[in-house]
C-alpha positions in Angstrom: 158.6 99.7 141.3 157.7 103.3 142.0 158.2 105.9 139.2 158.9 109.6 140.0 156.7 112.2 138.4 159.1 114.8 136.8 156.8 116.5 134.3 153.0 117.0 134.0 150.6 118.3 131.4 147.5 119.9 132.9 144.5 120.8 130.7 141.2 121.1 132.6 137.8 122.6 132.3 137.0 122.7 136.0 139.8 124.2 138.1 138.2 123.8 141.5 140.2 121.4 143.7 143.3 121.6 141.6 145.3 124.2 143.6 146.6 121.8 146.2 147.8 119.4 143.5 149.6 122.2 141.6 151.3 123.5 144.8 152.5 120.0 145.6 153.9 119.6 142.1 155.7 122.9 142.4 157.2 121.9 145.7 158.6 118.7 144.1 160.1 120.7 141.1 157.8 119.0 138.5 157.9 120.7 135.1 154.4 121.9 134.2 153.0 122.1 130.6 149.7 123.8 129.9 147.7 126.1 127.7 144.9 128.6 127.6 142.8 129.1 130.7 144.5 126.4 132.6 147.9 127.9 132.1 146.6 131.3 133.4 145.2 129.5 136.5 148.5 127.7 137.2 150.5 130.9 136.8 148.1 132.6 139.3 149.2 130.0 141.8 152.9 130.9 141.3 153.7 128.1 138.9 156.3 128.4 136.2 154.5 127.0 133.1 155.9 125.9 129.8 153.2 126.8 127.2 152.2 123.9 125.0 152.6 126.3 122.1 156.3 126.7 122.9 156.7 122.9 123.0 154.9 122.3 119.6 156.0 125.6 118.0 152.4 125.9 116.8 149.8 128.3 118.2 146.3 127.3 119.4 144.2 127.3 116.2 140.6 127.1 115.0 139.2 129.0 118.0 140.9 126.6 120.5 139.8 123.4 118.8 143.4 122.4 118.2 145.8 123.0 121.1 147.5 119.8 122.2 147.0 117.5 119.2 150.7 117.3 118.2 153.4 114.6 118.1 155.6 116.6 120.6 152.8 116.2 123.1 151.6 112.7 122.4 155.1 111.4 121.7 156.1 112.4 125.3 153.0 110.6 126.7 153.1 107.4 124.6 156.8 106.8 124.6 157.7 103.5 126.4 160.4 104.4 128.8 162.0 100.9 128.7 162.0 100.9 124.9 165.3 102.1 123.5 163.9 102.9 120.1 161.1 105.1 121.6 163.6 107.0 123.8 166.0 107.5 120.9 163.1 109.0 118.8 162.2 111.4 121.7 165.8 112.6 121.8 166.0 112.9 118.0 162.9 115.0 117.8 163.5 116.9 121.1 160.3 115.6 122.7 160.2 115.7 126.5 158.8 112.9 128.5 155.4 113.6 130.1 154.8 111.6 133.3 151.5 112.9 134.5 148.4 114.0 132.5 145.6 115.8 134.3 142.4 116.4 132.3 138.9 117.4 133.0 136.7 117.3 129.9 134.3 119.9 128.5 130.9 119.5 130.2 129.0 117.8 127.4 126.3 116.2 129.4 125.7 119.3 131.5 125.3 121.4 128.3 122.8 119.0 126.9 120.9 118.9 130.2 120.8 122.7 130.4 119.0 122.9 127.0 122.0 124.3 125.0 121.7 124.8 121.3 123.0 122.2 118.9 126.0 124.5 118.1 126.7 125.0 121.8 126.5 121.2 122.5 128.8 120.3 119.5 131.4 122.7 120.8 131.4 120.9 124.1 132.6 117.7 122.4 136.1 117.5 123.8 138.7 116.3 121.3 142.2 117.0 122.7 141.2 116.1 126.3 139.7 112.7 125.4 142.8 112.0 123.2 145.2 112.9 126.1 143.2 110.6 128.4 143.3 107.6 126.1 147.0 108.1 125.3 148.1 108.4 128.9 145.9 105.5 130.0 147.3 103.2 127.3 150.8 104.0 128.6 149.9 103.5 132.2 153.1 101.5 132.6 155.0 104.8 132.7 152.3 107.6 132.9 149.8 108.7 135.5 146.4 109.8 134.0 143.9 111.8 136.0 140.8 111.8 133.7 138.4 114.0 135.8 138.1 116.1 139.0 136.7 113.0 140.8 140.3 111.6 140.9 141.9 114.8 142.2 141.8 113.8 145.9 143.2 110.4 145.1 146.1 111.9 143.2 146.8 114.5 145.9 147.0 111.8 148.6 149.6 109.9 146.5 151.7 113.0 145.7 151.9 114.0 149.4 152.5 110.5 150.9 154.7 109.1 148.2 156.8 112.2 147.3 155.3 112.4 143.7 156.0 108.7 143.0 153.5 106.1 141.9 153.3 102.3 141.7 152.2 100.5 138.5 149.2 99.2 140.4 148.2 102.8 141.2 148.7 103.9 137.6 146.7 101.0 136.3 143.8 102.0 138.6 143.9 105.5 137.3 143.9 104.1 133.7 140.8 102.1 134.7 139.1 105.3 135.8 140.3 106.9 132.5 138.7 104.4 130.3 135.5 104.6 132.3 135.5 108.4 131.8 136.2 108.2 128.1 133.7 105.4 127.4 131.0 107.3 129.4 131.7 110.5 127.6 131.5 108.8 124.2 128.2 107.1 125.1 126.7 110.4 126.1 127.7 111.9 122.7 126.4 108.9 120.9 123.0 109.0 122.7 122.7 112.7 121.9 123.1 112.1 118.2 121.1 108.8 118.2 118.1 110.6 119.7 117.5 111.9 116.2 118.6 108.9 114.2 117.6 105.8 116.3 120.4 103.4 115.4 119.4 100.1 117.1 122.3 99.8 119.5 122.1 99.2 123.3 124.5 101.7 125.0 124.0 102.8 128.6 126.5 104.3 130.9 125.6 105.3 134.5 128.3 106.3 136.9 126.1 107.4 139.8 125.3 104.5 142.1 124.5 103.6 145.7 125.3 100.3 147.4 122.3 98.3 148.8 122.3 96.1 151.8 121.4 93.2 149.5 119.2 92.3 146.5 115.8 90.7 146.5 117.1 88.2 149.0 119.9 88.5 151.6 122.3 86.2 149.8 122.2 88.4 146.6 124.5 91.4 146.2 123.0 94.5 144.7 123.6 98.1 143.5 121.3 100.9 142.3 122.7 102.8 139.3 121.0 106.2 139.0 120.5 109.6 140.6 118.0 108.7 143.3 118.4 112.1 144.9 117.4 113.9 141.7 113.9 112.3 142.1 113.4 112.2 145.8 114.4 113.9 149.0 114.5 111.4 151.8 113.4 113.1 155.0 113.5 110.1 157.4 114.0 106.4 157.8 116.4 103.6 157.0 118.3 103.1 153.9 116.1 102.3 150.8 116.4 98.6 149.8 116.3 96.8 146.5 112.8 95.6 147.1 111.8 99.1 148.2 113.1 100.5 145.0 111.0 98.1 142.9 107.9 99.1 144.8 108.7 102.8 144.7 109.1 102.5 140.9 105.8 100.8 140.6 104.1 103.3 142.9 105.4 106.3 141.0 104.4 105.0 137.6 100.9 104.1 138.9 100.2 107.5 140.6 101.2 109.5 137.6 98.1 108.2 135.7 95.7 109.8 138.3 94.8 113.4 138.3 92.3 113.5 141.2 93.4 113.4 144.8 94.5 109.8 145.2 96.1 107.4 147.7 97.6 104.1 146.5 99.0 101.3 148.6 101.3 98.8 146.9 102.8 95.4 147.8 105.2 93.5 145.7 104.7 96.0 142.8 100.9 95.7 142.7 98.2 98.0 144.0 96.3 96.4 146.9 94.4 99.5 147.7 93.7 102.7 145.8 91.0 105.4 146.0 90.4 108.9 144.6 88.4 111.3 146.8 88.0 115.1 147.2 89.0 114.5 150.9 92.5 113.1 151.5 91.4 111.5 154.7 88.7 109.7 152.9 91.0 108.7 150.1 93.3 107.2 152.6 90.6 105.3 154.4 89.1 103.9 151.2 92.4 102.9 149.8 93.2 101.1 153.0 89.8 99.4 153.0 90.7 97.8 149.7 93.0 95.3 151.4 94.0 96.2 155.0 95.8 92.9 155.4 98.1 93.2 152.4 98.7 96.9 153.2 100.8 95.9 156.2 104.4 96.7 155.3 103.5 98.2 152.0 104.5 101.3 150.1 102.2 104.3 150.2 102.0 107.0 147.6 99.8 110.0 147.1 99.7 112.9 144.6 98.7 115.5 147.1 100.4 117.0 150.3 99.9 115.1 153.5 98.7 117.1 156.5 98.6 116.3 160.2 95.0 114.9 160.1 95.9 112.5 157.3 99.1 111.5 159.0 97.2 110.6 162.2 95.0 108.2 160.2 98.0 106.7 158.4 100.2 106.2 161.5 98.1 103.3 162.7 99.5 101.2 159.8 103.0 99.7 159.6 104.4 100.9 156.3 107.8 100.6 154.8 107.7 103.7 152.6 105.6 106.8 152.3 105.8 109.1 149.2 104.2 112.5 148.8 104.8 115.8 147.1 105.1 117.4 150.5 104.3 117.0 154.2 103.2 119.6 156.8 105.2 120.0 159.9 102.5 118.3 161.9 102.5 115.3 159.5 106.2 114.9 159.8 106.0 114.9 163.6 103.5 112.0 163.4 105.1 110.0 160.6 108.6 110.3 162.0 107.5 108.6 165.2 108.6 105.3 163.6 112.4 105.5 163.2 112.7 103.2 160.3 109.8 104.5 158.2 111.1 105.9 154.9 109.6 109.3 154.1 110.2 110.5 150.6 109.3 113.8 148.9 108.9 113.2 145.2 110.2 115.8 142.8 108.8 116.7 139.4 111.2 114.8 137.1 110.8 113.2 133.8 111.1 109.4 133.8 112.8 107.3 131.1 110.7 106.4 128.1 112.1 102.9 127.7 112.2 99.8 129.8 115.2 97.5 129.9 115.5 94.0 131.4 117.9 91.1 131.1 116.7 88.1 129.2 118.7 84.9 128.4 122.1 86.2 127.2 120.9 89.6 126.1 118.7 92.5 127.0 115.1 93.3 126.1 114.2 96.9 125.4 110.8 98.3 124.9 108.9 101.6 124.9 107.2 102.4 128.2 103.5 101.7 128.3 102.5 105.3 128.6 99.0 104.9 127.1 96.2 106.1 129.3 92.7 105.5 127.8 90.1 108.3 127.8 86.4 108.2 127.2 87.1 108.9 123.5 89.1 105.6 123.3 86.1 103.5 124.4 84.1 101.6 121.8 80.8 100.3 123.1 80.2 96.8 121.7 77.1 95.8 123.7 73.5 96.9 123.3 73.6 98.4 126.7 75.7 101.5 127.1 77.6 102.2 130.4 76.3 105.1 132.5 78.5 108.1 133.0 79.4 106.9 136.5 80.2 103.5 135.1 82.4 105.0 132.4 84.3 106.9 135.1 84.8 103.6 137.0 85.8 101.7 133.9 88.5 104.2 133.2 89.6 104.2 136.8 89.8 100.4 136.8 91.7 100.4 133.5 94.4 102.6 134.9 95.0 100.1 137.7 94.9 97.1 135.4 97.7 98.6 133.3 100.0 98.6 136.4 99.1 95.2 137.7 101.0 91.9 137.0 99.3 89.8 134.3 97.1 87.9 134.1 95.0 90.4 136.0 91.4 91.4 136.7 90.5 94.6 138.5 87.1 95.2 140.2 86.2 98.8 141.1 83.3 101.0 142.1 83.1 104.7 143.0 86.7 105.5 142.2 87.9 102.7 144.6 89.7 99.5 144.0 87.6 96.7 145.5 89.9 93.9 144.6 92.2 92.5 142.0 93.4 89.2 140.8 97.1 89.4 140.1 99.7 87.3 138.3 97.5 84.4 137.6 98.1 81.8 134.9 94.5 82.1 133.6 92.2 85.0 133.4 89.4 83.1 135.0 91.5 82.4 138.0 92.4 86.1 138.3 88.7 86.9 138.3 87.8 84.3 140.9 90.6 85.6 143.1 89.4 89.1 142.8 85.7 88.2 143.6 86.7 86.1 146.6 89.0 88.9 147.9 86.4 91.6 147.5 83.8 89.6 149.3 86.2 88.7 152.1 86.6 92.4 152.9 82.8 93.0 152.8 82.4 94.8 149.5 79.1 94.6 147.6 80.0 93.9 144.0 76.5 94.9 142.7 77.0 97.7 140.3 80.8 97.3 140.2 82.9 97.3 137.0 85.5 94.8 135.8 88.7 95.6 133.9 90.9 93.0 132.1 94.4 93.6 130.9 93.8 91.4 127.8 90.9 89.9 125.9 88.6 87.2 127.2 89.2 84.0 125.2 85.7 82.7 126.2 82.5 84.1 127.7 83.0 82.2 131.0 84.7 85.2 132.7 81.9 87.5 131.8 79.3 85.0 133.1 81.1 84.7 136.5 81.3 88.5 136.7 77.6 88.9 136.1 76.8 86.3 138.8 78.9 88.4 141.2 77.0 91.6 140.4 79.3 93.2 137.8 77.4 95.4 135.4 80.1 96.8 133.1 83.2 95.5 131.6 86.3 97.1 129.9 88.7 95.0 127.9 91.0 95.4 124.8 89.0 93.0 122.6 90.7 91.0 119.9 89.7 87.4 120.6 88.3 85.3 117.8 85.5 84.6 120.3 84.8 88.2 121.2 81.2 87.9 120.0 80.5 85.1 122.6 81.3 87.6 125.4 79.3 90.4 123.7 76.3 88.1 123.2 76.3 87.1 126.9 76.4 90.8 127.8 73.5 91.5 125.5 71.5 88.6 127.0 72.1 89.8 130.6 71.8 93.6 130.3 75.5 94.1 130.8 77.6 96.8 129.1 81.0 96.1 127.5 83.5 98.5 126.0 86.6 97.7 124.0 89.8 99.9 124.1 91.8 98.2 121.4 94.8 98.4 123.8 96.3 95.5 125.7 98.1 96.1 128.9 100.2 93.0 129.7 102.7 93.4 132.4 105.2 90.7 133.1 
């Protein structure tokens, strides 16, 4: 059964988009209640407004902190219209029924994001508005609640097409939106306070989302929750997919660890090619040389602008996604020649400092692995010390190993990834995979370095590496048999450094 809206309480922060609603309510002779700036706005539209202060017989007090918190307001919202006792009490205390509540809360999140002071942020914690929303949503059987400006257009359509009457299904849907708004608002406030206290509670609320064609596989439904457009401008190409997003995430985290001009090519979240060079053209060529087979259909990322010359070289490869800080006009002409190729401009935005993933019937939460080792973190444990060029390569390889699926071994030389063994169940298998791959693409491993994401349980990996031509090794250390690996290095003029930091990635 449809219920006619005869009275409305309007108290909003953002007034934009509200004028058509107000005019429609006026046309339908709806009694309007309001206060403060909202009242002034309504009156500017020609509305006759009953001030909330007249209804309650109390003025707005405490600098506006208390305006609508009164039984004559909440009684009119919460009264059950089919309950004779409720209606009798309304009549006894001269409380009018309120059929529509329109609220838009103080911009708490926006004030936090803008760097407001603690006092400014605290004042943006809405009390009356959030209470009105919850009360009206609870009594959705009789009351329409509009909890934010996002619902203005939905309300306006109903007012115009249904002559200010609503169905219980529509009121319930508005109530659903209301509890989403209120819970999101409270989560934002909690997270602000908890940033300084760190209570161990998992609370996340993200309203921004985009639908995806499907998940990892076509039979899986998927959504992305987040503000993708805050991080990227998409200049060209098809809609970003679930798997694209995983690769883009891996690519962004990888490239942030490199300061020199660098190109990286990723496939299934792992780097299959990466090189740092003064020349961007050469960086591209050497990154591609790392594994030109796996690069097909990959995600490309660089930390420098792409010009026309680089784009000409890149355009010979089929790539799903290309990410760069910027593109020249000539580069865009070339790269846009493939209609589905996704071209993204990455913005300078801070990434979350925690990782979340589902596990069993719960959620795992951990700090992000943000550690990037420097030369000062290296402890030489062998008799032979790595040369300056080897130290540079060891640190280069260690950056890659941190972003590669475990168990992993990375082989590098001259700021170039030669090969990696990824996602193997044993470290020695990862090493053998890397050596075989490097040789299959014609790389000479003599003088190359090896990085491992975790310690070597035995000396066999170091022995196989030496036989392949590896001269320097970087690893966390920590095995009860570390000395066996160190002794082998000493016996074969190899250098080994420990970082003390493991970089598992599962």
